[in-house]
Short mmCIF file of C-alpha atoms in Angstrom, two decimals:
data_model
loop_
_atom_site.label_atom_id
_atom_site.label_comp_id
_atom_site.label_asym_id
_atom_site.label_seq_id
_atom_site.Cartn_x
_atom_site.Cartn_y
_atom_site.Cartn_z
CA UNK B 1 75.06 125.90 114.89
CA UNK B 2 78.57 124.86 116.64
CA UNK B 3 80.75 127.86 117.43
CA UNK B 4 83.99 127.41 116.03
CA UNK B 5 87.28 129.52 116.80
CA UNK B 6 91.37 129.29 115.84
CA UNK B 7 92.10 128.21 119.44
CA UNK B 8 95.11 126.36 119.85
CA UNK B 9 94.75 122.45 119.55
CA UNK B 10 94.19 120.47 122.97
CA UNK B 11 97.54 118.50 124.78
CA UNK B 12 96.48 114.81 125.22
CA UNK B 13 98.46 112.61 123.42
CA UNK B 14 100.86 109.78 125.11
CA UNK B 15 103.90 107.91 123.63
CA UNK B 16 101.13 105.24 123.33
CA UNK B 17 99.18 107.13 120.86
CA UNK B 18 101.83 108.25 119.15
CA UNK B 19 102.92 104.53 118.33
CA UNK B 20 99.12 103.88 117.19
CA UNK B 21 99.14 107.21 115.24
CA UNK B 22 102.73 106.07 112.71
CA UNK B 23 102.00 102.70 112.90
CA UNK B 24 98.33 102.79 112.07
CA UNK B 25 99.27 105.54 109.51
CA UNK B 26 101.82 103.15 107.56
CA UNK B 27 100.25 99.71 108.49
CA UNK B 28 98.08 99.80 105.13
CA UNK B 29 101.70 99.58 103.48
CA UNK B 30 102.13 96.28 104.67
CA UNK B 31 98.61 94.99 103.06
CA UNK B 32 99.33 96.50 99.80
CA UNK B 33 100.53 98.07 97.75
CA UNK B 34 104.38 97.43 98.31
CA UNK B 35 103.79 93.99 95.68
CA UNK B 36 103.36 96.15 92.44
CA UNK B 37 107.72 96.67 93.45
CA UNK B 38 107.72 92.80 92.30
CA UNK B 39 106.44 93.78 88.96
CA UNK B 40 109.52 96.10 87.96
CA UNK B 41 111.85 94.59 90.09
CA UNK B 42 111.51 90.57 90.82
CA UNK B 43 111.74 89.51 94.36
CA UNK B 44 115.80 89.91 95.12
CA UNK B 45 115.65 93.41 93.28
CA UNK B 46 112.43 94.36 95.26
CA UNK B 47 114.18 93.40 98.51
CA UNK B 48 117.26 95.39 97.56
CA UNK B 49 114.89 98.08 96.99
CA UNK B 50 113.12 97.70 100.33
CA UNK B 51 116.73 97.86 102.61
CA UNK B 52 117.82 100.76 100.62
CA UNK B 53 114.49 102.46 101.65
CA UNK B 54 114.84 101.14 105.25
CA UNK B 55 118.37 102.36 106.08
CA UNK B 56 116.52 105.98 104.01
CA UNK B 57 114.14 105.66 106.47
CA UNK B 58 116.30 105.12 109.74
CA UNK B 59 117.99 108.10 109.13
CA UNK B 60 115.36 110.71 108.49
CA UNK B 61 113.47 109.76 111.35
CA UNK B 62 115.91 110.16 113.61
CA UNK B 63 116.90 113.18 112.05
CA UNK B 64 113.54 114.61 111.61
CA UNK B 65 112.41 113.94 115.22
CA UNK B 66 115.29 116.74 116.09
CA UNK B 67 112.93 119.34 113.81
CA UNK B 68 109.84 117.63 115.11
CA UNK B 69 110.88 117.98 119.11
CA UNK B 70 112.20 121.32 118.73
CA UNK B 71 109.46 123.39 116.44
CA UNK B 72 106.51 121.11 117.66
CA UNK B 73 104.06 122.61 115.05
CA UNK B 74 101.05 120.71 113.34
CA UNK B 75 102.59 121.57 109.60
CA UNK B 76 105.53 119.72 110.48
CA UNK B 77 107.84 120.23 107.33
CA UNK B 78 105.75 123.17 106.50
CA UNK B 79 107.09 124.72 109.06
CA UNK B 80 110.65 123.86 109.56
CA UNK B 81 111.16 124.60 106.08
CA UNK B 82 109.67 128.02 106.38
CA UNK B 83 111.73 128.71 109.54
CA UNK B 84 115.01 127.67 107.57
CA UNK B 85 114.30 128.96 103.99
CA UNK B 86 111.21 131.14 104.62
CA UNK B 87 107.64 131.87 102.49
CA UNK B 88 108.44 129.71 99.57
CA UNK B 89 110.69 126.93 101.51
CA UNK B 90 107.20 126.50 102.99
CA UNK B 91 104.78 126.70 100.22
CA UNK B 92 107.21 123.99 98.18
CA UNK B 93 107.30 122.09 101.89
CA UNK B 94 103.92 122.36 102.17
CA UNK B 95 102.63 121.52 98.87
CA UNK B 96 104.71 118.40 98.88
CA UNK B 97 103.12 117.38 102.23
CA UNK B 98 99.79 117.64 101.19
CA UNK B 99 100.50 115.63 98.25
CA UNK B 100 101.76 112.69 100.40
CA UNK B 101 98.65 112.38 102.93
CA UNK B 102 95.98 113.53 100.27
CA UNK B 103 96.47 110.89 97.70
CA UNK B 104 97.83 108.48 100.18
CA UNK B 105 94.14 108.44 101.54
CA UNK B 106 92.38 107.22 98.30
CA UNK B 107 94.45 104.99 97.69
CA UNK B 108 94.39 103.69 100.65
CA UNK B 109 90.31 103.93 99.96
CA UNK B 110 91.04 102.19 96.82
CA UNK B 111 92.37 99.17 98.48
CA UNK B 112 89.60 99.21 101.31
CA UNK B 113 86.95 98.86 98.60
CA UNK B 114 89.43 95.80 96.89
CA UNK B 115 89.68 93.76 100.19
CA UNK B 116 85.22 94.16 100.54
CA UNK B 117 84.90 93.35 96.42
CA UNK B 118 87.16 89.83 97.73
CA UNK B 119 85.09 88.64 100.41
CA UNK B 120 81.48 89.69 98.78
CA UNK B 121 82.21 90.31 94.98
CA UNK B 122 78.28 92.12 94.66
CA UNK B 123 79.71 95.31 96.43
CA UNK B 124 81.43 97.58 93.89
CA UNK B 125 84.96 99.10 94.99
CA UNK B 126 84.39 102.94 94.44
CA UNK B 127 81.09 103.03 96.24
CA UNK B 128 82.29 101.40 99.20
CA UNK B 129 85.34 103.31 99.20
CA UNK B 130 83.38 106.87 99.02
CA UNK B 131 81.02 105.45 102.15
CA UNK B 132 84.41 104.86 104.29
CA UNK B 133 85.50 108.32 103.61
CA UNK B 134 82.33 109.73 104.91
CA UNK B 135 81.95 107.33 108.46
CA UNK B 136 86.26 108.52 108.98
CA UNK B 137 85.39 112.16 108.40
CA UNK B 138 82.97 111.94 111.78
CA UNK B 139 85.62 109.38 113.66
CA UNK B 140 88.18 112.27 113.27
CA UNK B 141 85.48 115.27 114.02
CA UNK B 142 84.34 113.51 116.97
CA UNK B 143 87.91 114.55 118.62
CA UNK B 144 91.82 114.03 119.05
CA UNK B 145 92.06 111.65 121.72
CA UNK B 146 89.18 109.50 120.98
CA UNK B 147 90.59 109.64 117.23
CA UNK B 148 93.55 108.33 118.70
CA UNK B 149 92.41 105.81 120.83
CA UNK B 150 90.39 104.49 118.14
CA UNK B 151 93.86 104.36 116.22
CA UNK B 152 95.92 102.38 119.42
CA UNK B 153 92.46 99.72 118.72
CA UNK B 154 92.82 99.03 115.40
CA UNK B 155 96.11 99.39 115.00
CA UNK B 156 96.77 96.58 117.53
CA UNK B 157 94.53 94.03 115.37
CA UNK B 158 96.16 95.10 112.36
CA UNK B 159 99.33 94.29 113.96
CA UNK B 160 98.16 91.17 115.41
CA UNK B 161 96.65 90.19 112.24
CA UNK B 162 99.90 90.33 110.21
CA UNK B 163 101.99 88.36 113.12
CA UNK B 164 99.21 85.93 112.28
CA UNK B 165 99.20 85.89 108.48
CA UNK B 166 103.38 85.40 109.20
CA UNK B 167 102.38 82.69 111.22
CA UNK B 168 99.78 80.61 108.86
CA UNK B 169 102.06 81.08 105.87
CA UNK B 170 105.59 80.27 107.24
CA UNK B 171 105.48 77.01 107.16
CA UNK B 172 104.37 76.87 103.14
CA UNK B 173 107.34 79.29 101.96
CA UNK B 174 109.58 77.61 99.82
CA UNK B 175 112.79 79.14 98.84
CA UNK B 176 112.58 78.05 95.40
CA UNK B 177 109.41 80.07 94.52
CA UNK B 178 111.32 83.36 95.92
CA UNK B 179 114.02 82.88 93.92
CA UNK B 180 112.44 82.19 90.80
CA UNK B 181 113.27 84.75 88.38
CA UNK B 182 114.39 87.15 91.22
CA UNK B 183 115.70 90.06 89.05
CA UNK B 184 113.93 89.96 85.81
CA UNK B 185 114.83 93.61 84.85
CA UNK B 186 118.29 93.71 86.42
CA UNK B 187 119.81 96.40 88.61
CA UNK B 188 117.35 99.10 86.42
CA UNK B 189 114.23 97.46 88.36
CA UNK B 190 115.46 98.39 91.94
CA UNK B 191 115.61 101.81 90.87
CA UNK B 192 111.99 101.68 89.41
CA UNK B 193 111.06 99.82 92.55
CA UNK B 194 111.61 102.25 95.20
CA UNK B 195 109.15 103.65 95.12
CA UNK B 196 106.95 101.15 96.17
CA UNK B 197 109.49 100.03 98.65
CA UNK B 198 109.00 103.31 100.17
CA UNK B 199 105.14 102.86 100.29
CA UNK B 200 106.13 100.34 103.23
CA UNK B 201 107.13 103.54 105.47
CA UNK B 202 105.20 106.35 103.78
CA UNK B 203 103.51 108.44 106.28
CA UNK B 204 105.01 107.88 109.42
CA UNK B 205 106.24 111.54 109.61
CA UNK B 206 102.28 112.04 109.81
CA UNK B 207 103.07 112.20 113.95
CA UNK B 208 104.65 115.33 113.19
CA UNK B 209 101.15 116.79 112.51
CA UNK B 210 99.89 116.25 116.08
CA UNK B 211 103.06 117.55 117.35
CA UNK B 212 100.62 120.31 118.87
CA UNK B 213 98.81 117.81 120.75
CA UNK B 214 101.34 116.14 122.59
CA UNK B 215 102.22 115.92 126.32
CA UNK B 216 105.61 116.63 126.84
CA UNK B 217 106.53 116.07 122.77
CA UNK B 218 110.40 116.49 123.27
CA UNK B 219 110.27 113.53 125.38
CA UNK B 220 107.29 111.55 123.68
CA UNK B 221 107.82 112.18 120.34
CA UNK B 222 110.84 110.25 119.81
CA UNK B 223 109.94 107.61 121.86
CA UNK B 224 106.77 107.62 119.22
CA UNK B 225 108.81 107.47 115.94
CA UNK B 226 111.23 104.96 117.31
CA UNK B 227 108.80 102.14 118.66
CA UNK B 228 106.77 102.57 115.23
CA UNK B 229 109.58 102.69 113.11
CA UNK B 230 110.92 99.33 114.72
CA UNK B 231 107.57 97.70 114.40
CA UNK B 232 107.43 98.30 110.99
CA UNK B 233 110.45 97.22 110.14
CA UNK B 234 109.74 93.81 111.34
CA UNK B 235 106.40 93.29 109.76
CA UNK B 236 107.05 95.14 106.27
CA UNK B 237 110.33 92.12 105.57
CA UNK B 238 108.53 89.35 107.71
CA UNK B 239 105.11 90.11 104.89
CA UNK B 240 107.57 90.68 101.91
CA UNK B 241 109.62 87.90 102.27
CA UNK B 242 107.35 85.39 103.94
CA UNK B 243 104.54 85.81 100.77
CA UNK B 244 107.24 85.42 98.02
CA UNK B 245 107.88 82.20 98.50
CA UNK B 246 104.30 80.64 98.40
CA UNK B 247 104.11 80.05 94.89
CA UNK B 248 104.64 82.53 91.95
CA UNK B 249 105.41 85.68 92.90
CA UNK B 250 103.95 86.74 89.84
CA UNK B 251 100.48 85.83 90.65
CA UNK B 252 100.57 88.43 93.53
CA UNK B 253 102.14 91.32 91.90
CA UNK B 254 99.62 93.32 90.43
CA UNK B 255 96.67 93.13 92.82
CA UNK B 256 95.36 95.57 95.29
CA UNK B 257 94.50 92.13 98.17
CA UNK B 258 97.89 90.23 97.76
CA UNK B 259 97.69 89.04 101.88
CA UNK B 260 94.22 87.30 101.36
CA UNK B 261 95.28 85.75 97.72
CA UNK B 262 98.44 84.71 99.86
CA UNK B 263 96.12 83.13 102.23
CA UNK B 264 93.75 81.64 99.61
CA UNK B 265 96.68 79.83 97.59
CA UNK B 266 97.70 78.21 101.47
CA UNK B 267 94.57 77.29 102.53
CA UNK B 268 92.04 77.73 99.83
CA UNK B 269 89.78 80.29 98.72
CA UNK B 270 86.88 78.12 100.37
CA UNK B 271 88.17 78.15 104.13
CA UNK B 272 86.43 79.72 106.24
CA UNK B 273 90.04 81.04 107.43
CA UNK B 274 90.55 82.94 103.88
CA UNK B 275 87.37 84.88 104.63
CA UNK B 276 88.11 85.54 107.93
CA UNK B 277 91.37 86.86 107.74
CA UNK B 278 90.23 89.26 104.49
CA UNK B 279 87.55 90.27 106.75
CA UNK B 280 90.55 91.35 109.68
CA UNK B 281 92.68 92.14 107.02
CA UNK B 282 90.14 96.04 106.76
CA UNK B 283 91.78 96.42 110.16
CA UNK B 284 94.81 97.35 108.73
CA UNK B 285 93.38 99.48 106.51
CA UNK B 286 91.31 101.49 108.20
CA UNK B 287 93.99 102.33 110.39
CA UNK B 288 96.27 103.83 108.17
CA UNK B 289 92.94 105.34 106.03
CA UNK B 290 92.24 106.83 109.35
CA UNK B 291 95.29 108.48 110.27
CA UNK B 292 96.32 109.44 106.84
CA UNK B 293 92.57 111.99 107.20
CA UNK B 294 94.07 112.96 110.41
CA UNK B 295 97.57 114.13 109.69
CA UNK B 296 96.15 115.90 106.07
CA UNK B 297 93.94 117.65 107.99
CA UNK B 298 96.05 118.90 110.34
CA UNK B 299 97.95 119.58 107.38
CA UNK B 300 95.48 121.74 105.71
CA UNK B 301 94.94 123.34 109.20
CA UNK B 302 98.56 124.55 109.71
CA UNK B 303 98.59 126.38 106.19
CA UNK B 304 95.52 127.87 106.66
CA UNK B 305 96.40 128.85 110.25
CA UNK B 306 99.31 130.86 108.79
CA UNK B 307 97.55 131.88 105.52
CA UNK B 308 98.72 129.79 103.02
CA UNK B 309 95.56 128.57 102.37
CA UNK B 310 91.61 129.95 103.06
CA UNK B 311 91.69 131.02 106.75
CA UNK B 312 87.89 129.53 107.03
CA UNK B 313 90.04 125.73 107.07
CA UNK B 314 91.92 126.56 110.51
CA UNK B 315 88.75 126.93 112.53
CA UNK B 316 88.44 124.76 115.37
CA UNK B 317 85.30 122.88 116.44
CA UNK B 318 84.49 124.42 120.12
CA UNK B 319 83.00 121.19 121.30
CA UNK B 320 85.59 118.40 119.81
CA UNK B 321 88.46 120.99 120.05
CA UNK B 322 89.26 119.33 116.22
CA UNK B 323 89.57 121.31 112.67
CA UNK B 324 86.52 119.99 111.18
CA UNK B 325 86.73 121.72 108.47
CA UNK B 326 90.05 120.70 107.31
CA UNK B 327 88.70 116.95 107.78
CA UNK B 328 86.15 117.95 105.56
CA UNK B 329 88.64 119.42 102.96
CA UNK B 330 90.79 116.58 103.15
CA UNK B 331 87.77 114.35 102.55
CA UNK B 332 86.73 115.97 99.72
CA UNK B 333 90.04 115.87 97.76
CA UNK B 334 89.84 111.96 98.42
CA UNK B 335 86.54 111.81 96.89
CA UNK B 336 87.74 113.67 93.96
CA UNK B 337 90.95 111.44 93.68
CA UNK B 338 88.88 108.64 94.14
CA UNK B 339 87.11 109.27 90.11
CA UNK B 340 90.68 109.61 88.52
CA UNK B 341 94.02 107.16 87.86
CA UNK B 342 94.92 103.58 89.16
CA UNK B 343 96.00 102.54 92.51
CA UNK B 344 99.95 102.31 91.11
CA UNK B 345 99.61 105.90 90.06
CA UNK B 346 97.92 107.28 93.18
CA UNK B 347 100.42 105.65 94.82
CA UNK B 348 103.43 107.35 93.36
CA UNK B 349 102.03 110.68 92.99
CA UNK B 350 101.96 110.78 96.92
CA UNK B 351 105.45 108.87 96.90
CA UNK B 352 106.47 111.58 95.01
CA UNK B 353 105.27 114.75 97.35
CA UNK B 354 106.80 112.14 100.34
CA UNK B 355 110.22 112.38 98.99
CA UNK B 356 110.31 116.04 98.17
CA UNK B 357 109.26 116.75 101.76
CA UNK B 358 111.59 114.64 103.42
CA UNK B 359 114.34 116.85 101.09
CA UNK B 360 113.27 119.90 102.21
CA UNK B 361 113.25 118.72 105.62
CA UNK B 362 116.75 117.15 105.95
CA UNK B 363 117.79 120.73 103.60
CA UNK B 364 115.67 122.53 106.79
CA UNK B 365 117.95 120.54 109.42
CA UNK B 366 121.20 121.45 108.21
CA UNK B 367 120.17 125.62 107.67
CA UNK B 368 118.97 125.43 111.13
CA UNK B 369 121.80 124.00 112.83
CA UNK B 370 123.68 127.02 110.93
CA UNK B 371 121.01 130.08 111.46
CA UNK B 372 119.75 128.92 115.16
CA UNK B 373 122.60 127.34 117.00
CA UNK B 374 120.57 128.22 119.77
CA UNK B 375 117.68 126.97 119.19
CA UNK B 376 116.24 124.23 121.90
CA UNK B 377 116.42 120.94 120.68
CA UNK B 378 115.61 118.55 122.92
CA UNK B 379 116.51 115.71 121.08
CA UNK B 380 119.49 115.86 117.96
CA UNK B 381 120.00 114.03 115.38
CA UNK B 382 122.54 111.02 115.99
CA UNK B 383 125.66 110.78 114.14
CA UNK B 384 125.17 114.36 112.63
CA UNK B 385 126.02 115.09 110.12
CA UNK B 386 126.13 112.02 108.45
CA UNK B 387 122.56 110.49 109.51
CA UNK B 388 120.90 113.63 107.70
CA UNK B 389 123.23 113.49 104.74
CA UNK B 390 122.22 109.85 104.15
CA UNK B 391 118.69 110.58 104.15
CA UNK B 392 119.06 113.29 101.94
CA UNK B 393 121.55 111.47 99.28
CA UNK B 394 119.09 108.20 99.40
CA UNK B 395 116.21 110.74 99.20
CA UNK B 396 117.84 112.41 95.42
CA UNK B 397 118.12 108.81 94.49
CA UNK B 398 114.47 108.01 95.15
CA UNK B 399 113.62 111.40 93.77
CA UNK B 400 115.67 110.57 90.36
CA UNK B 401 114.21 107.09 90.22
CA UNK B 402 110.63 108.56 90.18
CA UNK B 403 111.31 111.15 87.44
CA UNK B 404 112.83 108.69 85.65
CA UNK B 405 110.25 105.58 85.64
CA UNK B 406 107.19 108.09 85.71
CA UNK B 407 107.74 111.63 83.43
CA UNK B 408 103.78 112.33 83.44
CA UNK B 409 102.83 112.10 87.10
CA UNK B 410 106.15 113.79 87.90
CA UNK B 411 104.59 116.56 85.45
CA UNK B 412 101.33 116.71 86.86
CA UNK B 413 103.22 117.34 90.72
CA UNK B 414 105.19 119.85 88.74
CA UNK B 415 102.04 121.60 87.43
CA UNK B 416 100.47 121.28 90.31
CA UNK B 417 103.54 122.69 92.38
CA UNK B 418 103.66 125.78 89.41
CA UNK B 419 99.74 126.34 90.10
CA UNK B 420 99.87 126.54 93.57
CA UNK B 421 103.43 129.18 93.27
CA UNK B 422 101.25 131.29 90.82
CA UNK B 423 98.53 131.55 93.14
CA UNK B 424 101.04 132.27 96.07
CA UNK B 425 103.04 135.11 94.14
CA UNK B 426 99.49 136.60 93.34
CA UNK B 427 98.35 136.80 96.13
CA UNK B 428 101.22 138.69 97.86
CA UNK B 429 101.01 136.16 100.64
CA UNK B 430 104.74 135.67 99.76
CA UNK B 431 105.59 139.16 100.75
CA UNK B 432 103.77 138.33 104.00
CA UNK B 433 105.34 137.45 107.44
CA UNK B 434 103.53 134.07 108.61
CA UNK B 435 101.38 134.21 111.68
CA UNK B 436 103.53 134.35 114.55
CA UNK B 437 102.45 130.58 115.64
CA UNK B 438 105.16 129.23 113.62
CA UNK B 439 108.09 132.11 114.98
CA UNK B 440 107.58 131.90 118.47
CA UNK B 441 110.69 130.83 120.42
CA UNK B 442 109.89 127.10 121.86
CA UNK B 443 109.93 128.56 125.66
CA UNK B 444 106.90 130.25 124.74
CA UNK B 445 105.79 127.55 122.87
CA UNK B 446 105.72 125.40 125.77
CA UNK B 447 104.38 127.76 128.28
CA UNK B 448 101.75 128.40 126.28
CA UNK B 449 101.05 124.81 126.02
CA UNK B 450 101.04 124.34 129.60
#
């Protein structure tokens, strides 16, 4: 039996990881997903959606790589928010965060079984999504670096793959199809479309999670967020716009394999092309499937680290130097998910946990800038304080959208979120002073490290 202890997590990570780590971890968003915006919104009221998001986007991350450089923990807004608004700020931060990467994983699993139902329509979607959960719970056992090498690999293919897709459907788009019937439910449907606008970004504060296992993270971090942020900017408008005007946007908009339909309407569903690229086209999701286990485990491993959840979850495999048994608890909640709901409502339920936790993390920025002026922060926030306050005004507006368009799932987080306070208050964990981890001053953070 493998001896397991709460060690602290091993320094190995490069800016070049960290680029295949948020990349890979959002890339899926780009394969799917994002088209179920056209449905509620058109194509013009999608895209209106979609900037909105991106400027949302711009501004948290460079605002949250000031929390992410200077408290370089693994339970990223877990722990910033408990810093800046203590026990509860972090259960609500926490709870939010787990939201985001557990669901974001099945439905990411969903869409992984979709894309192998396209190219051989005898293997059924939930079975093949359940064996991919299993073979990515050993990939991310089997240790950090080589988890995140594996990442940089496919992440690179999935990259390449969409730069390609660009390229073979280019020369078919047709302005005309695009701007057919381009906002069918008026200014309402960018509102209900955010959402999935957001599922084009959604996850790339995941790098935040392996904060612990970065060399130097106040210089490598941002250099991390910044490259992957800039790379999926390109490819999430290039995909967007570049598939709307192939033929009816319509056609596209409910389906979990838009990119190979796209492909099959071009070329036809008999090329040997169509099946080729749907076969590449796992690439991208795997990556983000795999790195969306990785950052909810570490997830899982921060709480339990500091007792939020079972302290069993934080141990640390002695030969991988990984929490294996948060990847196993993070696998199992996919399974589960995978039994229950739709793709669409997967997908907003972890929208929904995204957007609270970037909240409390731009609400985290501003206390600490009051509370520790001190405090070492090797890179700030540019522009502040209006680069926060952005992100957290665009972030309500999300956050209002959601309730709005979707009063049941935004109960079942709320129940959820009530359970899990319960439990807490209970407990007495909230009378509790976190394990020291989380309080020590970044000096001795660092030293440690080193």
């Amino acid at each position: 039996m493998t001896k397991s202890t709460t060690e602290t997590l091993k320094r190995t990570l490069k800016p070049v990881h960290l680029w295949g780590i948020a990349v890979g971890l959002v890339i899926s968003g780009e394969y799917f997903g994002w088209n179920y915006g056209w449905g509620v919104a058109g194509t013009i009221g999608f895209l209106i959606a979609t900037l909105i998001v991106t400027v949302m986007y711009i501004t948290f991350i460079f605002s949250y790589t000031e929390l992410t450089t200077a408290i370089p923990h693994a339970g990223g807004a877990f722990a910033y928010s408990y810093r800046a608004m203590g026990p509860f700020g972090g259960l609500i931060a926490g709870y939010a965060t787990l939201i985001d990467f557990l669901l974001a994983t099945p439905a990411i699993a969903f869409a992984l079984g979709s894309y192998l139902h396209f190219l051989y329509p005898s293997i059924p979607v939930l079975q093949s999504a359940l064996v991919f959960n299993v073979i990515f719970i050993l990939i991310n056992i089997s240790g950090i670096k080589e988890s995140a090498a594996f990442s940089i690999f496919i992440t690179a293919l999935a990259v390449g793959e969409l730069l390609l897709f660009m390229g073979i459907i280019a020369p078919h788009f047709k302005a005309v199809n695009y701007l057919s019937n381009p906002m069918p439910f008026g200014w309402k449907g960018i509102f209900a479309a955010l959402p999935y606008a957001v599922w084009f970004y959604l996850a790339i504060e995941g790098v935040a999670m392996v904060a612990e296992e970065v060399k130097e993270p106040e210089k490598n971090i941002p250099k991390g967020y910044i490259s992957g942020l800039a790379t999926l900017m390109f490819l999430a408008l290039g995909v967007m716009i570049l598939t709307g005007g192939i033929t009816d946007w319509r056609k596209l908009s409910t389906i979990d394999y838009p990119l190979p339909e796209a492909i099959s309407i071009v070329l036809g569903k008999n090329n040997s092309l169509t099946k080729i690229f749907a076969s590449i086209g796992l690439f991208g999701l795997i990556a983000s499937f795999h790195g969306t286990i990785l950052a909810s485990s570490r997830q899982i491993f921060a709480m339990a680290r500091s007792g939020y959840l079972p302290q069993g979850l934080a141990r640390i495999n002695q030969r991988f130097k990984t929490p294996h048994w948060s990847v196993i608890a993070s696998s199992v909640v996919s399974f589960a998910a995978l039994f229950t709901g739709t793709t669409s409502q997967v997908i907003i339920l972890s929208v929904l946990g995204a957007i609270v936790m970037y909240m409390m993390s731009m609400i985290s920025l501003f206390l600490l800038r009051s509370k520790e002026p001190q405090l070492i922060r090797p890179f700030r926030s540019p522009f502040y304080p209006v680069f926060p306050a952005i992100a957290l005004f665009l972030c309500v507006v999300c956050l209002f959208a959601i309730i709005y368009y979707n009063m049941m799932l935004t109960g079942v987080f709320l129940a959820g979120m009530s359970i899990a306070v319960l439990l807490f208050v209970l407990s007495g964990k909230h009378k509790e002073k976190i394990n020291n981890d989380i309080l020590l001053e970044r000096a001795v953070i660092m030293a440690s490290a080193e």
